[in-house]
């Protein structure tokens, strides 16, 4: 009976997802779409290698694999800077790919250690992504503040899958050393089905975390890791920074922008993003995304108590993009669901007593 190799099936599913993303035409998904296309191409090559084992396919398999780590990194690097770096400045990422092409072309001549080089490549990019995720939501200044936490998880997942893929390449190298690669094709095929699927999900989340529109920036704004708990002692000037942010939120209602990012907030405030992140962390003990969402929740509470607008309308008016994120943040701040809050008349102690924006900084920091 005719059977379609499993890599072809997974590649087809990725193509369907790719077509769906292209159909919606969202520019912020461009990086994710490129990565999905590369994943589908690699799985197709794996399927051909598994089925036909042609010399050209043997050459293409490691080459296609070498494209994935740089593609994943470039996809996620857009979340750290609002203005992506020009393509001409990304040339260092092509160097390991060129090395793999050379090793693959000469493999028959001297049995080059191509699997070890691929493993090192996957490990390097994987740990780099994990390091970026370790910085938390405030390290992804180009991600929507409403979905920054999800973007961090996606970055961590992508890094972990690249490390897993590197481990697969090491296993292949060991297999060649012990049994002349007798099980290599099966190891690569089955492992890629798992790791590429997870990585594809991760970059899709990353693409959706990018703002739908990108305003031109004069220069990229720096980002850095948020301070740890032991570093949260307020410093001189922190209250001034929070005063600027508070003014933008209260007077200009900046929190209503669903595409608001840390970098955009920094430009509007005229303060470096790392300064905003550090000041908020030291005074509030939370990240920028959480504090901005608290402004959104404060407005939602007011609308729930004073109007009859549907909850769905309110969540969009307040800057949220999904009901699940709105419900989760609303429960975090108030301890109840939006519907329960409205039915209770604005909270257990009444609306006027309950509704407030994030706490003002203590007097000693002013």
GROMACS .gro file of C-alpha atoms in nm:
model
  366
    1UNK     CA    1   0.000   0.000   0.000
    2UNK     CA    2   0.124   0.347  -0.088
    3UNK     CA    3   0.236   0.546   0.216
    4UNK     CA    4   0.350   0.905   0.249
    5UNK     CA    5   0.661   0.947   0.468
    6UNK     CA    6   0.579   1.129   0.791
    7UNK     CA    7   0.815   1.425   0.726
    8UNK     CA    8   0.614   1.508   0.412
    9UNK     CA    9   0.293   1.509   0.616
   10UNK     CA   10   0.435   1.749   0.875
   11UNK     CA   11   0.581   1.967   0.599
   12UNK     CA   12   0.237   1.985   0.439
   13UNK     CA   13   0.082   2.094   0.768
   14UNK     CA   14   0.343   2.369   0.801
   15UNK     CA   15   0.268   2.483   0.446
   16UNK     CA   16  -0.102   2.504   0.534
   17UNK     CA   17  -0.016   2.719   0.836
   18UNK     CA   18   0.213   2.931   0.618
   19UNK     CA   19  -0.062   2.987   0.360
   20UNK     CA   20  -0.304   3.084   0.635
   21UNK     CA   21  -0.062   3.340   0.775
   22UNK     CA   22   0.008   3.479   0.428
   23UNK     CA   23  -0.365   3.500   0.358
   24UNK     CA   24  -0.417   3.729   0.656
   25UNK     CA   25  -0.133   3.944   0.525
   26UNK     CA   26   0.003   4.058   0.861
   27UNK     CA   27   0.343   4.220   0.813
   28UNK     CA   28   0.448   4.134   1.169
   29UNK     CA   29   0.439   3.763   1.078
   30UNK     CA   30   0.698   3.795   0.802
   31UNK     CA   31   0.983   3.653   1.009
   32UNK     CA   32   0.769   3.365   1.132
   33UNK     CA   33   0.658   3.291   0.777
   34UNK     CA   34   1.017   3.271   0.654
   35UNK     CA   35   1.103   3.035   0.937
   36UNK     CA   36   0.800   2.815   0.867
   37UNK     CA   37   0.900   2.797   0.501
   38UNK     CA   38   1.251   2.686   0.599
   39UNK     CA   39   1.111   2.424   0.837
   40UNK     CA   40   0.885   2.288   0.563
   41UNK     CA   41   1.175   2.281   0.317
   42UNK     CA   42   1.399   2.098   0.564
   43UNK     CA   43   1.133   1.838   0.640
   44UNK     CA   44   1.086   1.785   0.268
   45UNK     CA   45   1.460   1.726   0.230
   46UNK     CA   46   1.451   1.484   0.527
   47UNK     CA   47   1.164   1.297   0.362
   48UNK     CA   48   1.354   1.273   0.034
   49UNK     CA   49   1.666   1.154   0.214
   50UNK     CA   50   1.461   0.895   0.397
   51UNK     CA   51   1.291   0.777   0.077
   52UNK     CA   52   1.552   0.815  -0.200
   53UNK     CA   53   1.893   0.885  -0.041
   54UNK     CA   54   2.020   1.067  -0.351
   55UNK     CA   55   2.364   1.236  -0.342
   56UNK     CA   56   2.211   1.581  -0.395
   57UNK     CA   57   1.968   1.523  -0.109
   58UNK     CA   58   2.252   1.414   0.119
   59UNK     CA   59   2.424   1.742   0.036
   60UNK     CA   60   2.112   1.953   0.095
   61UNK     CA   61   2.008   1.804   0.429
   62UNK     CA   62   2.282   1.960   0.647
   63UNK     CA   63   2.271   2.281   0.444
   64UNK     CA   64   1.898   2.323   0.503
   65UNK     CA   65   1.948   2.242   0.871
   66UNK     CA   66   2.215   2.511   0.903
   67UNK     CA   67   1.966   2.778   0.793
   68UNK     CA   68   1.731   2.720   1.087
   69UNK     CA   69   1.933   2.857   1.385
   70UNK     CA   70   2.014   3.192   1.219
   71UNK     CA   71   1.654   3.218   1.097
   72UNK     CA   72   1.520   3.158   1.448
   73UNK     CA   73   1.759   3.413   1.594
   74UNK     CA   74   1.670   3.678   1.336
   75UNK     CA   75   1.301   3.613   1.389
   76UNK     CA   76   1.328   3.671   1.764
   77UNK     CA   77   1.586   3.950   1.746
   78UNK     CA   78   1.313   4.170   1.602
   79UNK     CA   79   1.144   4.156   1.942
   80UNK     CA   80   1.440   4.324   2.108
   81UNK     CA   81   1.459   4.622   1.873
   82UNK     CA   82   1.164   4.804   1.723
   83UNK     CA   83   1.357   4.894   1.410
   84UNK     CA   84   1.512   4.577   1.262
   85UNK     CA   85   1.877   4.599   1.165
   86UNK     CA   86   1.944   4.630   0.790
   87UNK     CA   87   2.010   4.306   0.608
   88UNK     CA   88   2.366   4.412   0.530
   89UNK     CA   89   2.443   4.407   0.902
   90UNK     CA   90   2.325   4.048   0.939
   91UNK     CA   91   2.604   3.897   0.727
   92UNK     CA   92   2.786   3.727   1.022
   93UNK     CA   93   2.495   3.484   1.047
   94UNK     CA   94   2.578   3.360   0.696
   95UNK     CA   95   2.930   3.252   0.794
   96UNK     CA   96   2.836   2.921   0.965
   97UNK     CA   97   2.601   2.840   0.677
   98UNK     CA   98   2.886   2.884   0.428
   99UNK     CA   99   3.105   2.660   0.645
  100UNK     CA  100   2.837   2.389   0.644
  101UNK     CA  101   2.804   2.414   0.264
  102UNK     CA  102   3.178   2.357   0.230
  103UNK     CA  103   3.179   2.065   0.473
  104UNK     CA  104   2.878   1.904   0.307
  105UNK     CA  105   3.031   1.938  -0.040
  106UNK     CA  106   3.359   1.778   0.075
  107UNK     CA  107   3.215   1.514   0.305
  108UNK     CA  108   3.279   1.223   0.069
  109UNK     CA  109   3.642   1.328   0.029
  110UNK     CA  110   3.746   1.343   0.394
  111UNK     CA  111   3.448   1.258   0.616
  112UNK     CA  112   3.424   1.611   0.755
  113UNK     CA  113   3.288   1.652   1.112
  114UNK     CA  114   2.974   1.818   0.981
  115UNK     CA  115   2.746   1.683   1.253
  116UNK     CA  116   2.968   1.822   1.527
  117UNK     CA  117   2.975   2.163   1.359
  118UNK     CA  118   2.597   2.159   1.321
  119UNK     CA  119   2.560   2.063   1.687
  120UNK     CA  120   2.783   2.352   1.794
  121UNK     CA  121   2.580   2.586   1.576
  122UNK     CA  122   2.247   2.474   1.723
  123UNK     CA  123   2.384   2.490   2.078
  124UNK     CA  124   2.524   2.839   2.027
  125UNK     CA  125   2.203   2.989   1.893
  126UNK     CA  126   1.992   2.791   2.139
  127UNK     CA  127   2.176   2.918   2.445
  128UNK     CA  128   2.175   3.271   2.302
  129UNK     CA  129   1.795   3.257   2.280
  130UNK     CA  130   1.768   3.119   2.634
  131UNK     CA  131   1.987   3.404   2.757
  132UNK     CA  132   1.756   3.653   2.588
  133UNK     CA  133   1.451   3.488   2.745
  134UNK     CA  134   1.622   3.504   3.086
  135UNK     CA  135   1.598   3.883   3.068
  136UNK     CA  136   1.219   3.861   3.098
  137UNK     CA  137   0.954   4.067   2.917
  138UNK     CA  138   1.145   4.393   2.953
  139UNK     CA  139   1.432   4.250   2.746
  140UNK     CA  140   1.195   4.223   2.448
  141UNK     CA  141   1.134   4.593   2.398
  142UNK     CA  142   0.988   4.542   2.050
  143UNK     CA  143   0.715   4.302   2.164
  144UNK     CA  144   0.363   4.416   2.238
  145UNK     CA  145   0.341   4.478   2.610
  146UNK     CA  146   0.016   4.282   2.623
  147UNK     CA  147   0.181   3.966   2.493
  148UNK     CA  148   0.537   4.009   2.620
  149UNK     CA  149   0.512   3.721   2.868
  150UNK     CA  150   0.401   3.485   2.594
  151UNK     CA  151   0.683   3.607   2.370
  152UNK     CA  152   0.936   3.529   2.645
  153UNK     CA  153   0.804   3.174   2.669
  154UNK     CA  154   0.826   3.141   2.292
  155UNK     CA  155   1.189   3.258   2.292
  156UNK     CA  156   1.274   3.007   2.564
  157UNK     CA  157   1.093   2.729   2.377
  158UNK     CA  158   1.277   2.809   2.055
  159UNK     CA  159   1.611   2.806   2.237
  160UNK     CA  160   1.532   2.473   2.400
  161UNK     CA  161   1.431   2.314   2.069
  162UNK     CA  162   1.752   2.431   1.903
  163UNK     CA  163   1.953   2.278   2.186
  164UNK     CA  164   1.753   1.956   2.145
  165UNK     CA  165   1.832   1.960   1.773
  166UNK     CA  166   2.200   2.004   1.856
  167UNK     CA  167   2.178   1.696   2.076
  168UNK     CA  168   2.031   1.508   1.780
  169UNK     CA  169   2.330   1.604   1.567
  170UNK     CA  170   2.561   1.475   1.840
  171UNK     CA  171   2.365   1.149   1.845
  172UNK     CA  172   2.410   1.122   1.468
  173UNK     CA  173   2.784   1.179   1.504
  174UNK     CA  174   2.800   0.903   1.766
  175UNK     CA  175   2.598   0.672   1.540
  176UNK     CA  176   2.843   0.727   1.255
  177UNK     CA  177   3.129   0.652   1.489
  178UNK     CA  178   2.977   0.331   1.622
  179UNK     CA  179   2.777   0.190   1.331
  180UNK     CA  180   2.871   0.394   1.023
  181UNK     CA  181   2.547   0.592   1.039
  182UNK     CA  182   2.314   0.295   1.020
  183UNK     CA  183   2.048   0.468   1.230
  184UNK     CA  184   2.128   0.829   1.141
  185UNK     CA  185   1.840   0.886   0.899
  186UNK     CA  186   1.581   0.759   1.147
  187UNK     CA  187   1.729   0.963   1.433
  188UNK     CA  188   1.722   1.284   1.231
  189UNK     CA  189   1.377   1.226   1.085
  190UNK     CA  190   1.193   1.148   1.407
  191UNK     CA  191   1.374   1.411   1.612
  192UNK     CA  192   1.302   1.683   1.356
  193UNK     CA  193   0.932   1.603   1.363
  194UNK     CA  194   0.925   1.695   1.732
  195UNK     CA  195   1.170   1.983   1.751
  196UNK     CA  196   1.067   2.161   1.432
  197UNK     CA  197   0.702   2.151   1.530
  198UNK     CA  198   0.777   2.315   1.864
  199UNK     CA  199   1.008   2.571   1.706
  200UNK     CA  200   0.747   2.655   1.442
  201UNK     CA  201   0.494   2.720   1.717
  202UNK     CA  202   0.745   2.941   1.899
  203UNK     CA  203   0.824   3.164   1.603
  204UNK     CA  204   0.454   3.193   1.520
  205UNK     CA  205   0.395   3.330   1.870
  206UNK     CA  206   0.690   3.563   1.822
  207UNK     CA  207   0.547   3.694   1.497
  208UNK     CA  208   0.215   3.768   1.660
  209UNK     CA  209   0.394   3.952   1.940
  210UNK     CA  210   0.527   4.210   1.696
  211UNK     CA  211   0.321   4.526   1.654
  212UNK     CA  212   0.100   4.537   1.346
  213UNK     CA  213   0.246   4.870   1.238
  214UNK     CA  214   0.602   4.993   1.280
  215UNK     CA  215   0.669   5.364   1.310
  216UNK     CA  216   1.004   5.484   1.186
  217UNK     CA  217   1.260   5.536   1.459
  218UNK     CA  218   1.564   5.759   1.444
  219UNK     CA  219   1.764   5.498   1.630
  220UNK     CA  220   1.709   5.170   1.807
  221UNK     CA  221   1.654   5.194   2.181
  222UNK     CA  222   1.870   4.985   2.408
  223UNK     CA  223   1.720   4.716   2.628
  224UNK     CA  224   1.863   4.525   2.918
  225UNK     CA  225   1.762   4.272   3.177
  226UNK     CA  226   1.532   4.389   3.454
  227UNK     CA  227   1.699   4.421   3.794
  228UNK     CA  228   1.673   4.128   4.031
  229UNK     CA  229   1.473   4.150   4.353
  230UNK     CA  230   1.777   4.241   4.560
  231UNK     CA  231   1.841   4.541   4.332
  232UNK     CA  232   1.499   4.703   4.380
  233UNK     CA  233   1.607   4.983   4.610
  234UNK     CA  234   1.480   5.304   4.443
  235UNK     CA  235   1.744   5.537   4.305
  236UNK     CA  236   1.735   5.915   4.259
  237UNK     CA  237   1.534   6.002   3.952
  238UNK     CA  238   1.320   5.687   3.953
  239UNK     CA  239   1.015   5.882   4.070
  240UNK     CA  240   1.067   6.137   3.792
  241UNK     CA  241   1.071   5.861   3.532
  242UNK     CA  242   0.753   5.710   3.674
  243UNK     CA  243   0.594   6.053   3.677
  244UNK     CA  244   0.656   6.087   3.303
  245UNK     CA  245   0.514   5.741   3.237
  246UNK     CA  246   0.215   5.809   3.460
  247UNK     CA  247   0.143   6.131   3.271
  248UNK     CA  248   0.152   5.951   2.936
  249UNK     CA  249  -0.087   5.688   3.067
  250UNK     CA  250  -0.334   5.916   3.246
  251UNK     CA  251  -0.337   6.217   3.015
  252UNK     CA  252  -0.264   6.068   2.674
  253UNK     CA  253  -0.419   5.728   2.748
  254UNK     CA  254  -0.121   5.560   2.588
  255UNK     CA  255  -0.220   5.225   2.738
  256UNK     CA  256  -0.510   5.208   2.490
  257UNK     CA  257  -0.265   5.144   2.205
  258UNK     CA  258  -0.270   4.764   2.153
  259UNK     CA  259   0.063   4.785   1.966
  260UNK     CA  260   0.241   4.964   2.250
  261UNK     CA  261   0.593   4.834   2.310
  262UNK     CA  262   0.862   4.926   2.558
  263UNK     CA  263   1.063   5.090   2.282
  264UNK     CA  264   0.768   5.302   2.169
  265UNK     CA  265   0.696   5.402   2.526
  266UNK     CA  266   1.061   5.502   2.567
  267UNK     CA  267   1.049   5.724   2.259
  268UNK     CA  268   0.730   5.894   2.371
  269UNK     CA  269   0.874   5.951   2.718
  270UNK     CA  270   1.216   6.060   2.595
  271UNK     CA  271   1.375   5.815   2.840
  272UNK     CA  272   1.587   5.508   2.750
  273UNK     CA  273   1.387   5.187   2.774
  274UNK     CA  274   1.632   5.028   3.016
  275UNK     CA  275   1.588   5.328   3.247
  276UNK     CA  276   1.210   5.288   3.240
  277UNK     CA  277   1.235   4.915   3.300
  278UNK     CA  278   1.475   4.954   3.593
  279UNK     CA  279   1.274   5.234   3.758
  280UNK     CA  280   0.945   5.044   3.734
  281UNK     CA  281   1.106   4.727   3.865
  282UNK     CA  282   1.270   4.902   4.160
  283UNK     CA  283   0.960   5.095   4.267
  284UNK     CA  284   0.674   4.863   4.172
  285UNK     CA  285   0.857   4.528   4.183
  286UNK     CA  286   0.695   4.432   3.852
  287UNK     CA  287   0.785   4.451   3.485
  288UNK     CA  288   0.667   4.716   3.240
  289UNK     CA  289   0.410   4.487   3.078
  290UNK     CA  290   0.238   4.420   3.410
  291UNK     CA  291   0.227   4.788   3.507
  292UNK     CA  292   0.087   4.896   3.170
  293UNK     CA  293  -0.175   4.622   3.197
  294UNK     CA  294  -0.270   4.760   3.538
  295UNK     CA  295  -0.351   5.094   3.376
  296UNK     CA  296  -0.562   4.904   3.126
  297UNK     CA  297  -0.738   4.711   3.400
  298UNK     CA  298  -0.808   5.033   3.593
  299UNK     CA  299  -0.982   5.174   3.286
  300UNK     CA  300  -1.168   4.847   3.231
  301UNK     CA  301  -1.294   4.853   3.590
  302UNK     CA  302  -1.425   5.205   3.540
  303UNK     CA  303  -1.605   5.109   3.220
  304UNK     CA  304  -1.749   4.792   3.374
  305UNK     CA  305  -1.894   4.989   3.664
  306UNK     CA  306  -2.011   5.300   3.478
  307UNK     CA  307  -2.129   5.166   3.141
  308UNK     CA  308  -2.326   4.880   2.994
  309UNK     CA  309  -2.072   4.811   2.720
  310UNK     CA  310  -2.006   4.441   2.651
  311UNK     CA  311  -1.692   4.299   2.808
  312UNK     CA  312  -1.548   4.227   2.463
  313UNK     CA  313  -1.585   4.591   2.358
  314UNK     CA  314  -1.426   4.709   2.682
  315UNK     CA  315  -1.122   4.485   2.655
  316UNK     CA  316  -1.045   4.612   2.306
  317UNK     CA  317  -1.104   4.974   2.409
  318UNK     CA  318  -0.855   4.933   2.692
  319UNK     CA  319  -0.574   4.802   2.470
  320UNK     CA  320  -0.604   4.426   2.514
  321UNK     CA  321  -0.609   4.201   2.209
  322UNK     CA  322  -0.736   3.870   2.344
  323UNK     CA  323  -1.004   3.783   2.593
  324UNK     CA  324  -0.784   3.524   2.762
  325UNK     CA  325  -0.511   3.777   2.836
  326UNK     CA  326  -0.767   4.031   2.957
  327UNK     CA  327  -0.932   3.781   3.190
  328UNK     CA  328  -0.599   3.662   3.326
  329UNK     CA  329  -0.472   4.014   3.398
  330UNK     CA  330  -0.808   4.125   3.539
  331UNK     CA  331  -0.809   3.835   3.783
  332UNK     CA  332  -0.446   3.905   3.877
  333UNK     CA  333  -0.528   4.264   3.968
  334UNK     CA  334  -0.877   4.230   4.119
  335UNK     CA  335  -0.902   3.866   4.225
  336UNK     CA  336  -1.223   3.815   4.026
  337UNK     CA  337  -1.346   3.785   3.669
  338UNK     CA  338  -1.474   4.090   3.476
  339UNK     CA  339  -1.830   3.955   3.484
  340UNK     CA  340  -1.818   3.899   3.860
  341UNK     CA  341  -1.671   4.245   3.906
  342UNK     CA  342  -1.959   4.404   3.715
  343UNK     CA  343  -2.221   4.201   3.902
  344UNK     CA  344  -2.070   4.305   4.236
  345UNK     CA  345  -2.113   4.670   4.146
  346UNK     CA  346  -1.743   4.739   4.108
  347UNK     CA  347  -1.583   4.521   4.371
  348UNK     CA  348  -1.648   4.420   4.726
  349UNK     CA  349  -1.576   4.765   4.869
  350UNK     CA  350  -1.742   4.962   4.593
  351UNK     CA  351  -1.607   5.106   4.273
  352UNK     CA  352  -1.478   5.436   4.408
  353UNK     CA  353  -1.268   5.265   4.672
  354UNK     CA  354  -1.136   4.994   4.444
  355UNK     CA  355  -1.036   5.159   4.117
  356UNK     CA  356  -0.684   5.298   4.114
  357UNK     CA  357  -0.389   5.323   3.882
  358UNK     CA  358  -0.057   5.165   3.983
  359UNK     CA  359   0.055   5.292   4.322
  360UNK     CA  360   0.244   5.618   4.338
  361UNK     CA  361   0.612   5.591   4.437
  362UNK     CA  362   0.680   5.629   4.810
  363UNK     CA  363   0.762   5.984   4.930
  364UNK     CA  364   1.128   5.906   5.001
  365UNK     CA  365   1.191   5.835   4.631
  366UNK     CA  366   1.046   6.163   4.506
   0.00000   0.00000   0.00000
